[in-house]
Coordinates of C-alpha atoms in Angstrom, one line a residue:
M276 CA 18.4 40.1 15.5
D277 CA 15.0 38.6 16.4
P278 CA 11.8 40.5 15.4
I279 CA 11.0 41.5 19.0
G280 CA 14.5 42.8 19.4
T281 CA 14.2 44.9 16.3
S282 CA 10.8 46.2 17.3
C283 CA 12.4 47.7 20.5
F284 CA 13.5 50.6 18.4
S285 CA 10.1 51.3 17.0
L286 CA 8.1 54.2 18.4
N287 CA 4.7 52.5 17.9
I288 CA 5.1 49.2 19.8
E289 CA 1.5 48.0 19.4
E290 CA 1.5 48.5 15.7
N291 CA 4.7 46.4 15.3
A292 CA 3.3 43.7 17.6
R293 CA 0.3 43.3 15.3
A294 CA 2.6 43.2 12.3
I295 CA 4.6 40.3 14.0
L296 CA 1.3 38.4 14.7
E297 CA 0.3 38.9 11.1
E298 CA 3.7 37.7 9.8
K299 CA 3.5 34.6 12.1
K300 CA 0.2 33.8 10.7
Q301 CA 1.4 34.1 7.1
D302 CA 4.4 31.8 7.9
E303 CA 2.1 29.3 9.4
K304 CA -0.2 29.4 6.4
F305 CA 2.9 28.9 4.2
Q306 CA 4.1 25.9 6.2
E307 CA 0.5 24.4 5.9
I308 CA 0.8 24.8 2.1
I309 CA 4.2 23.0 1.8
V310 CA 3.6 20.6 4.7
S311 CA 4.5 17.5 2.8
C312 CA 6.7 17.8 -0.3
R313 CA 6.4 14.3 -1.4
S314 CA 2.7 14.4 -1.4
L315 CA 2.5 18.0 -2.5
S316 CA 0.2 20.1 -0.4
R317 CA -2.8 20.1 1.9
Y318 CA -3.7 23.6 0.8
E319 CA -7.0 25.2 2.0
G320 CA -8.8 24.9 -1.4
K321 CA -11.6 22.6 -0.3
K322 CA -13.8 22.7 -3.4
T323 CA -14.1 19.4 -5.3
K324 CA -13.0 21.2 -8.5
T325 CA -9.5 21.6 -7.0
L326 CA -9.1 17.9 -6.7
V327 CA -10.2 17.1 -10.3
P328 CA -6.6 17.0 -11.8
Q329 CA -5.3 14.7 -9.0
L330 CA -8.3 12.4 -9.3
V331 CA -7.8 12.1 -13.1
A332 CA -4.0 11.6 -12.8
A333 CA -4.5 8.9 -10.1
S334 CA -7.3 7.2 -11.9
L335 CA -5.3 6.8 -15.1
A336 CA -1.9 6.0 -13.4
A337 CA -3.5 3.2 -11.3
L338 CA -5.4 1.8 -14.3
Y339 CA -2.6 -0.7 -15.1
H340 CA -3.7 -2.6 -12.0
L341 CA -6.7 -3.8 -14.0
V342 CA -4.6 -6.2 -16.0
V343 CA -2.7 -7.2 -12.8
G344 CA -6.0 -8.5 -11.3
I345 CA -6.7 -10.3 -14.7
S346 CA -3.2 -11.9 -14.6
L347 CA -3.7 -13.1 -10.9
A348 CA -7.1 -14.6 -11.4
Y349 CA -6.6 -16.0 -14.8
S350 CA -5.6 -19.5 -13.5
A351 CA -9.0 -19.8 -11.9
I352 CA -10.7 -19.9 -15.4
L353 CA -7.7 -21.4 -17.3
L354 CA -7.1 -24.7 -15.4
P355 CA -10.7 -26.0 -15.6
Q356 CA -10.8 -25.3 -19.3
L357 CA -7.4 -26.9 -20.0
R358 CA -8.5 -30.2 -18.6
E359 CA -10.9 -30.4 -21.6
D360 CA -8.4 -29.1 -24.2
K361 CA -6.9 -31.8 -26.4
D362 CA -3.6 -29.9 -26.8
F363 CA -2.8 -30.3 -23.0
N364 CA -2.8 -33.3 -20.8
L365 CA -1.6 -31.8 -17.6
T366 CA -0.7 -33.4 -14.2
K367 CA -1.6 -31.8 -10.8
D368 CA 1.9 -30.6 -10.4
E369 CA 2.0 -29.0 -13.9
E370 CA -1.3 -27.3 -13.1
S371 CA 0.0 -25.9 -9.8
W372 CA 3.1 -24.5 -11.7
I373 CA 0.8 -22.7 -14.1
A374 CA -1.1 -21.1 -11.2
S375 CA 1.9 -20.2 -9.0
I376 CA 4.8 -19.3 -11.4
I377 CA 3.4 -15.8 -11.9
V378 CA 4.1 -14.8 -8.3
L379 CA 7.6 -16.3 -8.4
T380 CA 8.7 -13.6 -10.8
V381 CA 7.6 -10.7 -8.6
P382 CA 10.7 -10.7 -6.3
I383 CA 12.8 -10.4 -9.4
G384 CA 10.7 -7.9 -11.3
A385 CA 9.9 -5.6 -8.4
P386 CA 13.6 -4.4 -7.8
I387 CA 14.2 -4.0 -11.5
G388 CA 11.0 -1.8 -11.5
G389 CA 12.4 0.2 -8.7
I390 CA 15.7 0.9 -10.5
L391 CA 13.9 1.8 -13.7
M392 CA 11.5 4.2 -12.1
D393 CA 14.4 6.2 -10.7
M394 CA 16.1 6.1 -14.1
I395 CA 13.4 6.9 -16.6
G396 CA 10.5 8.0 -14.5
R397 CA 7.4 6.6 -12.9
L398 CA 5.0 6.7 -15.9
N399 CA 7.6 5.7 -18.4
T400 CA 8.2 2.5 -16.3
V401 CA 4.4 1.8 -16.4
K402 CA 4.5 2.2 -20.2
L403 CA 7.5 -0.1 -20.5
A404 CA 5.7 -2.8 -18.5
A405 CA 3.3 -3.1 -21.5
I406 CA 5.9 -4.8 -23.5
P407 CA 6.4 -7.9 -21.4
G408 CA 2.7 -7.9 -20.8
I409 CA 1.8 -8.1 -24.4
I410 CA 4.4 -10.7 -25.0
G411 CA 3.0 -12.9 -22.2
W412 CA -0.6 -12.7 -23.2
T413 CA 0.3 -13.5 -26.8
L414 CA 2.3 -16.5 -25.8
I415 CA -0.6 -17.8 -23.7
A416 CA -3.2 -17.2 -26.3
T417 CA -1.1 -19.2 -28.9
A418 CA 0.2 -21.8 -26.5
H419 CA 0.0 -25.5 -27.6
N420 CA 2.3 -26.9 -24.9
L421 CA 3.3 -26.4 -21.3
P422 CA 6.6 -24.5 -21.8
M423 CA 4.8 -21.8 -23.8
M424 CA 2.2 -21.5 -21.2
L425 CA 4.6 -21.2 -18.4
L426 CA 6.7 -18.7 -20.3
G427 CA 3.7 -16.5 -21.0
R428 CA 2.8 -16.6 -17.3
V429 CA 6.4 -15.6 -16.4
F430 CA 6.2 -12.5 -18.7
N431 CA 2.8 -11.6 -17.2
G432 CA 4.3 -11.8 -13.7
F433 CA 7.2 -9.6 -14.6
A434 CA 4.9 -7.1 -16.3
S435 CA 2.8 -6.9 -13.1
A436 CA 5.8 -6.4 -10.9
L437 CA 7.2 -3.8 -13.3
G438 CA 4.0 -1.7 -13.6
T439 CA 2.5 -1.7 -10.1
G440 CA 5.3 -0.3 -7.9
P441 CA 5.9 2.9 -10.1
A442 CA 2.1 3.6 -10.2
I443 CA 1.9 3.4 -6.4
V444 CA 4.9 5.7 -6.0
Y445 CA 3.4 8.1 -8.5
L446 CA 0.2 8.2 -6.5
T447 CA 1.9 9.0 -3.3
E448 CA 3.9 11.9 -5.0
I449 CA 1.0 13.6 -6.7
A450 CA -1.7 13.1 -4.1
R451 CA -2.6 15.8 -1.5
A452 CA -1.7 14.6 2.1
D453 CA -5.3 14.2 3.2
M454 CA -6.3 12.4 0.0
R455 CA -3.3 10.1 -0.3
G456 CA -4.9 7.0 1.3
S457 CA -8.1 7.4 -0.8
L458 CA -6.2 7.7 -4.0
I459 CA -3.8 4.8 -3.3
S460 CA -6.9 2.6 -2.6
L461 CA -7.7 3.0 -6.4
A462 CA -5.0 0.4 -7.1
P463 CA -6.5 -2.5 -5.1
A464 CA -9.9 -1.6 -6.4
Y465 CA -8.7 -1.8 -10.0
T466 CA -7.1 -5.1 -9.2
S467 CA -10.3 -6.6 -7.6
F468 CA -12.3 -5.3 -10.6
G469 CA -9.9 -7.0 -13.0
M470 CA -10.6 -10.3 -11.2
V471 CA -14.3 -9.8 -11.6
L472 CA -13.7 -9.2 -15.3
V473 CA -11.7 -12.4 -15.8
Y474 CA -14.2 -14.5 -13.9
A475 CA -17.1 -13.1 -16.0
K476 CA -15.3 -13.6 -19.3
G477 CA -14.3 -17.2 -18.3
W478 CA -17.9 -17.9 -17.8
V479 CA -18.8 -17.2 -21.5
M480 CA -15.5 -17.2 -23.3
N481 CA -12.7 -19.6 -24.3
W482 CA -9.3 -19.1 -22.4
R483 CA -7.6 -18.1 -25.6
T484 CA -10.1 -15.4 -26.3
V485 CA -9.7 -14.0 -22.7
A486 CA -5.9 -13.9 -23.3
W487 CA -6.1 -12.0 -26.6
L488 CA -8.6 -9.5 -25.1
S489 CA -6.3 -9.0 -22.1
N490 CA -3.9 -7.2 -24.4
I491 CA -6.4 -4.4 -24.7
Y492 CA -6.3 -3.9 -21.0
T493 CA -2.5 -3.8 -21.2
I494 CA -2.2 -1.2 -24.0
V495 CA -5.0 1.3 -23.1
P496 CA -3.6 2.3 -19.7
C497 CA -0.2 3.0 -21.4
I498 CA -1.9 5.2 -23.9
L499 CA -4.0 7.1 -21.4
I500 CA -1.1 8.0 -19.1
M501 CA 0.4 10.0 -21.9
F502 CA -2.2 12.6 -21.1
I503 CA -1.1 13.2 -17.5
P504 CA 2.2 14.8 -16.3
E505 CA 5.2 12.9 -14.8
S506 CA 5.8 13.1 -11.0
P507 CA 7.1 16.6 -10.0
A508 CA 9.4 15.0 -7.3
W509 CA 11.1 12.7 -9.9
L510 CA 11.5 15.7 -12.3
V511 CA 13.1 17.8 -9.6
S512 CA 15.5 14.9 -8.7
K513 CA 16.7 14.9 -12.3
G514 CA 17.2 18.6 -12.4
R515 CA 14.3 19.2 -14.8
T516 CA 13.0 22.3 -13.1
E517 CA 10.9 23.7 -16.0
A518 CA 9.2 20.4 -16.5
A519 CA 8.4 20.0 -12.8
L520 CA 6.8 23.5 -12.7
E521 CA 4.6 22.6 -15.7
S522 CA 3.6 19.4 -13.9
L523 CA 2.8 21.2 -10.7
N524 CA 0.8 23.8 -12.6
W525 CA -1.3 21.0 -14.2
I526 CA -1.9 19.3 -10.9
N527 CA -2.8 22.7 -9.2
K528 CA -4.7 24.0 -12.2
Y529 CA -7.8 24.8 -10.2
Q530 CA -6.2 25.8 -6.8
P531 CA -6.7 29.5 -5.8
Q532 CA -3.8 31.9 -5.5
P533 CA -2.3 31.7 -1.9
E534 CA -3.1 34.9 0.0
N535 CA -0.5 37.5 0.5
R536 CA 1.9 35.6 -1.8
A537 CA 3.2 36.7 -5.2
E538 CA 4.1 33.2 -6.1
S539 CA 1.6 30.5 -7.2
L540 CA 1.0 27.4 -5.2
A541 CA 2.9 25.5 -7.9
E542 CA 5.9 27.8 -7.5
L543 CA 5.8 27.4 -3.7
Q544 CA 5.7 23.6 -4.0
L545 CA 8.5 23.6 -6.5
A546 CA 10.7 25.6 -4.0
A547 CA 9.8 23.1 -1.3
L548 CA 10.6 20.1 -3.5
Q549 CA 14.0 21.5 -4.4
K550 CA 14.8 22.2 -0.8
E551 CA 13.9 18.7 0.2
H552 CA 16.0 17.2 -2.6
Q553 CA 18.9 19.3 -1.6
K554 CA 18.6 18.1 2.0
K555 CA 18.5 14.5 0.7
M556 CA 21.7 14.9 -1.3
E557 CA 23.5 16.5 1.7
S558 CA 22.4 13.7 3.9
E559 CA 23.5 11.0 1.4
A560 CA 26.9 12.8 1.1
L561 CA 27.3 12.9 4.9
N562 CA 26.0 9.4 5.8
G563 CA 26.7 7.5 2.6
T564 CA 24.3 5.2 0.8
G565 CA 26.4 2.0 0.6
I566 CA 25.1 -1.5 1.0
V567 CA 27.4 -2.0 4.1
N568 CA 25.6 0.8 5.9
R569 CA 22.2 -0.6 5.1
I570 CA 23.3 -4.1 6.4
K571 CA 24.5 -2.5 9.6
D572 CA 21.1 -0.9 10.0
F573 CA 19.4 -4.3 9.5
M574 CA 21.5 -5.7 12.3
K575 CA 20.0 -3.3 14.8
P576 CA 16.8 -4.3 16.7
T577 CA 14.9 -1.8 14.6
G578 CA 15.9 -3.7 11.5
Y579 CA 15.8 -7.4 12.2
K580 CA 12.9 -7.5 14.8
P581 CA 10.2 -6.1 12.4
L582 CA 11.5 -8.1 9.5
I583 CA 11.1 -11.4 11.5
I584 CA 7.7 -10.4 12.7
L585 CA 6.5 -9.5 9.2
V586 CA 7.8 -12.8 7.6
G587 CA 5.8 -14.6 10.3
L588 CA 2.7 -12.6 9.7
F589 CA 3.0 -13.3 6.0
F590 CA 3.4 -17.0 6.7
F591 CA -0.1 -17.0 8.5
Q592 CA -1.5 -14.8 5.7
Q593 CA -0.4 -17.2 2.9
F594 CA -1.2 -20.5 4.6
A595 CA -4.6 -19.3 5.7
G596 CA -5.9 -20.0 2.2
I597 CA -6.6 -16.4 1.2
Y598 CA -4.9 -16.6 -2.2
I599 CA -6.1 -20.1 -2.8
T600 CA -9.6 -18.8 -3.2
L601 CA -8.2 -16.4 -5.8
F602 CA -6.1 -18.8 -7.9
Y603 CA -8.3 -21.8 -7.7
S604 CA -11.8 -20.3 -7.1
V605 CA -13.8 -22.0 -9.9
E606 CA -12.3 -25.4 -9.0
L607 CA -12.9 -24.7 -5.3
F608 CA -16.6 -23.9 -5.9
K609 CA -17.1 -27.2 -7.8
E610 CA -15.5 -29.2 -5.0
V611 CA -17.5 -27.8 -2.1
G612 CA -20.6 -29.5 -3.7
S613 CA -22.6 -26.3 -4.5
T614 CA -25.0 -26.4 -7.4
M615 CA -24.4 -22.8 -8.1
N616 CA -22.5 -22.1 -11.3
P617 CA -18.9 -21.9 -10.2
Y618 CA -18.1 -18.9 -12.6
L619 CA -21.0 -17.0 -11.2
A620 CA -19.9 -17.7 -7.7
S621 CA -16.4 -16.5 -8.6
V622 CA -17.8 -13.3 -10.0
L623 CA -19.7 -12.7 -6.8
L624 CA -16.5 -13.4 -4.8
G625 CA -14.6 -10.9 -7.0
T626 CA -17.2 -8.3 -6.6
L627 CA -17.1 -8.7 -2.8
R628 CA -13.3 -8.2 -2.9
C629 CA -13.7 -5.1 -4.9
L630 CA -16.4 -3.6 -2.6
M631 CA -14.4 -4.5 0.5
S632 CA -11.2 -2.9 -0.8
M633 CA -13.1 0.4 -0.8
V634 CA -14.6 -0.2 2.7
N635 CA -11.1 -1.1 4.0
T636 CA -9.8 2.4 3.3
Y637 CA -12.2 3.7 6.0
M638 CA -11.4 0.8 8.4
L639 CA -7.6 1.3 8.2
R640 CA -8.1 5.0 8.9
T641 CA -10.5 4.5 11.8
F642 CA -9.5 1.3 13.7
R643 CA -6.4 0.0 15.2
R644 CA -4.3 -2.6 13.3
R645 CA -4.1 -5.5 16.0
P646 CA -7.8 -5.8 16.7
L647 CA -8.6 -5.8 12.9
I648 CA -6.2 -8.6 12.1
M649 CA -7.3 -10.7 15.2
T650 CA -10.9 -10.2 14.4
S651 CA -10.2 -11.1 10.7
G652 CA -8.3 -14.4 11.7
V653 CA -11.1 -15.6 14.0
G654 CA -13.8 -14.7 11.5
M655 CA -11.9 -16.5 8.7
A656 CA -11.5 -19.6 10.9
I657 CA -15.3 -19.7 11.8
C658 CA -16.3 -19.3 8.0
M659 CA -13.8 -22.1 6.9
C660 CA -15.1 -24.5 9.6
V661 CA -18.7 -23.9 8.5
S662 CA -17.7 -24.5 4.8
A663 CA -15.9 -27.7 5.7
L664 CA -18.7 -29.0 7.7
F665 CA -21.3 -28.5 5.1
T666 CA -19.0 -29.7 2.3
K667 CA -18.7 -33.0 4.2
W668 CA -22.5 -33.2 4.8
I669 CA -23.3 -32.4 1.2
K670 CA -20.9 -35.1 -0.1
E671 CA -22.4 -37.6 2.5
K672 CA -25.9 -36.6 1.2
E673 CA -26.8 -35.5 4.7
T674 CA -28.0 -32.0 3.6
D675 CA -29.3 -30.3 0.4
Q676 CA -28.3 -26.7 1.6
T677 CA -25.7 -26.4 -1.1
W678 CA -25.7 -22.6 -1.0
I679 CA -24.2 -22.5 2.5
P680 CA -20.5 -23.4 1.5
V681 CA -20.7 -20.7 -1.0
A682 CA -22.0 -18.2 1.5
A683 CA -19.4 -19.3 4.0
L684 CA -16.6 -18.8 1.5
A685 CA -18.0 -15.4 0.6
M686 CA -18.0 -14.3 4.3
Y687 CA -14.4 -15.8 4.5
V688 CA -13.4 -13.3 1.8
V689 CA -15.1 -10.5 3.6
T690 CA -13.4 -11.3 6.9
S691 CA -10.1 -11.7 5.3
M692 CA -10.4 -8.1 3.8
I693 CA -11.0 -6.8 7.3
G694 CA -7.3 -7.4 8.2
L695 CA -5.2 -10.4 7.4
L696 CA -5.2 -9.9 3.7
N697 CA -4.3 -6.3 3.4
I698 CA -2.8 -5.0 6.6
P699 CA 0.5 -7.0 6.5
W700 CA 1.2 -5.4 3.1
T701 CA 0.7 -1.8 4.6
M702 CA 2.8 -2.5 7.6
T703 CA 5.8 -3.0 5.5
A704 CA 5.9 0.8 5.3
E705 CA 5.2 1.4 9.0
L706 CA 7.4 -0.8 11.0
F707 CA 10.8 0.0 9.6
P708 CA 13.0 3.2 10.2
I709 CA 13.3 5.6 7.3
E710 CA 16.9 4.7 6.6
I711 CA 16.1 1.2 5.5
R712 CA 12.5 1.5 4.7
G713 CA 12.9 1.1 0.8
M714 CA 15.1 -1.9 1.0
A715 CA 13.1 -3.4 3.9
H716 CA 9.8 -2.9 2.0
S717 CA 11.3 -4.8 -1.0
L718 CA 12.8 -7.5 1.1
S719 CA 9.6 -8.3 3.1
N720 CA 7.5 -8.2 0.0
A721 CA 10.0 -10.7 -1.6
F722 CA 9.5 -13.1 1.4
A723 CA 5.8 -12.6 1.1
Y724 CA 5.7 -13.6 -2.6
L725 CA 7.9 -16.5 -2.0
L726 CA 5.6 -17.8 0.7
M727 CA 2.6 -17.1 -1.7
F728 CA 4.3 -19.2 -4.3
V729 CA 4.9 -22.1 -1.9
A730 CA 1.2 -22.0 -0.7
I731 CA -0.1 -22.0 -4.2
Q732 CA 2.4 -24.6 -5.6
T733 CA 1.7 -27.1 -2.8
Y734 CA -2.1 -26.8 -2.9
Y735 CA -2.8 -30.1 -4.5
G736 CA -0.1 -32.0 -2.6
M737 CA -1.5 -30.6 0.8
K738 CA -5.0 -31.4 -0.2
D739 CA -3.9 -35.1 -0.8
F740 CA -2.1 -35.0 2.6
F741 CA -5.2 -33.9 4.4
E742 CA -7.4 -36.4 2.4
G743 CA -9.5 -33.9 0.5
L744 CA -10.9 -30.4 0.6
V745 CA -12.6 -30.8 3.9
G746 CA -9.4 -31.5 5.8
M747 CA -7.7 -28.6 3.9
Q748 CA -10.3 -26.1 4.9
L749 CA -9.9 -27.2 8.6
F750 CA -6.2 -26.7 8.1
Y751 CA -6.8 -23.1 6.8
A752 CA -9.1 -22.5 9.9
A753 CA -6.4 -23.6 12.2
V754 CA -3.8 -21.4 10.6
S755 CA -6.2 -18.4 10.7
V756 CA -6.7 -18.8 14.4
S757 CA -3.0 -19.3 15.0
G758 CA -2.4 -16.1 13.1
S759 CA -4.7 -14.2 15.6
F760 CA -2.7 -15.6 18.5
Y761 CA 0.6 -14.7 16.8
V762 CA -0.6 -11.1 16.4
L763 CA -1.8 -10.9 20.0
L764 CA 1.6 -12.1 21.1
V765 CA 4.2 -10.2 19.0
L766 CA 2.7 -7.6 16.6
P767 CA 3.0 -4.0 18.0
E768 CA 0.2 -1.4 17.3
T769 CA 1.1 1.2 14.7
H770 CA -2.2 3.0 14.3
K771 CA -1.7 6.7 15.0
K772 CA 1.8 5.9 16.4
K773 CA 4.8 8.2 15.5
L774 CA 7.6 6.4 13.6
K775 CA 9.9 7.3 16.5
E776 CA 7.7 5.5 19.0
I777 CA 7.8 2.4 16.8
E778 CA 11.5 2.5 16.7
E779 CA 11.7 2.8 20.5
Y780 CA 9.4 -0.1 20.9
F781 CA 11.7 -2.4 19.0
I782 CA 14.8 -1.2 20.9
H783 CA 13.3 -2.3 24.2
N784 CA 10.8 -5.1 23.2
T785 CA 10.3 -8.2 21.3
F786 CA 6.9 -9.6 22.5
Y787 CA 4.0 -7.2 22.6
L788 CA 2.3 -8.9 25.6
C789 CA 5.5 -8.8 27.6
Q790 CA 6.6 -5.3 26.6
N791 CA 8.5 -3.2 29.0
K792 CA 5.8 -0.5 29.7
K793 CA 8.0 1.1 32.3
V794 CA 10.5 2.0 29.6
S795 CA 7.8 3.4 27.4
N796 CA 6.2 5.5 30.2
T797 CA 9.6 6.7 31.3
T798 CA 10.4 7.8 27.7
K799 CA 7.1 9.6 27.4
K800 CA 7.6 11.4 30.7
T801 CA 11.2 12.5 29.7
R802 CA 10.0 13.7 26.4
A803 CA 7.2 15.6 28.1
K804 CA 9.7 17.3 30.4
N805 CA 11.9 18.3 27.5
V806 CA 9.1 19.8 25.5
P807 CA 8.1 23.3 26.6
K808 CA 4.4 23.9 27.2
M809 CA 2.8 26.0 24.5
T810 CA 0.8 29.0 25.6
K811 CA -1.4 31.1 23.6
L812 CA -0.1 34.7 23.4
T813 CA -2.4 37.6 23.0
T814 CA -1.3 41.0 21.6
K815 CA -1.1 42.4 25.2
D816 CA 1.3 39.5 26.1
I817 CA 3.5 40.4 23.1
V818 CA 3.4 44.1 23.9
R819 CA 4.4 43.3 27.5
N820 CA 7.4 41.2 26.2
V821 CA 8.3 44.0 23.9
K822 CA 8.4 46.5 26.7
D823 CA 10.5 44.1 28.9
V824 CA 12.9 43.6 26.0
N825 CA 13.0 47.4 25.4
T826 CA 13.9 48.0 29.0
S827 CA 16.6 45.4 28.9
Q828 CA 18.1 46.9 25.7
S829 CA 18.0 50.3 27.3
E830 CA 19.8 49.2 30.4
K831 CA 22.6 47.6 28.2
L832 CA 23.0 51.0 26.4
L833 CA 23.4 53.0 29.7
P834 CA 27.1 54.0 30.4
R835 CA 28.6 52.1 33.3

């Protein structure tokens, strides 16, 4: 029997109505407390102190991204120094392999990392990543031939793939819902800072010394994460209830006791996590988790359409030169004709990336995706054209403004961080339905890294084809503009869109400019008709309803 029906037999109707309202408020507060099991709570404790455990855990878990940034940018300082090393006599093709092979290992290492983090835990997988990391840096530091160097880069790439995924998953599972975006942004900030470090060290140190020192940045994060608890969600999935409660107690150490509840916030969250895990197990038992079902889901418009769109978007991202400025930055600054120290210019470039990664958190939360990417593409094209023009004039001795190409490339990095660099990576989690999101995320990332490998590997060959850096820069400008037109034509908007709305879009549409808006409007109207209007009930309204129900119940009890 519902509460109102039960209260019909109460002598004091108004008192019971107030009790109903109070119980409803408590239920709403409880729902707010456990609104998101995977990202823990959005509880009302607003003091900064309540966030300290989460900030500490997130800062230490994401720290491994520091060595990831060092690994990615290492080729920028390595290749110029290898040309002067007597042990190496490398061709352009061999140099491109040293730069690019690290990203070729990511599509292999990332799925292995996904399996391991579900088997042994998020933090244990990050610790495990230190083993190939140390092997890789040691091989590089002691390398006297190309095979040793390439093998070291392979181990570094595998370690990066192994350690980054579990760290991001850990952040999403321990972060409060309203803090999730800010805490996840720590990872790219650490990566950018790692790039700044390697550029600065390459300025004053030999490449072997930099490699030996990189072992420190590999080991220290693995030691520090021993002082933070494992993900409660993973512990619950393994049936380790007591350990999960200890983890939740640590994370909620400074949270106040929920009002009118005997249980602590950690206990409430544990119950919610257990309930969510149980639902997941029941869903898997009912629907199955086989590869055949996943393939069938990919054959639907909600599967193959976003995958094709994302692969195209990653193509424009990679061939717009974004990662070329990362892997070949020192060499690039030498070739544009600037008199500025190329290592100093690279440090400035890395610092800009680091600052913009922080600004980007606000931009993604505030602005729509499509305008950001289109603005980014046009801005990148303008900056590359300016750089190409002044590079040409400097080489022809028509100008002595050697600082302008450096400034143009710096602005190119800033405009890339507005949209085309980062948004495609975030959209892999937005465009796909939940049933295939994990597999689709891995698959789209694999395509992205394969395209990155091709772009980096073919850098020297394409530069020869375009007869020098000027032609190459104009090519990057053309790709950047083309990327903006591509987004205008096919990419749907996801900012503040519900996942259900995104799925419905792909069922009825392929091109954004030619979308069937009538279908979308009809869907919205139908949904609006089916959703009852919410009205704010006062105590008098509830009392009136109670009296009506009481009258109805009395009529049913009368003899006929």
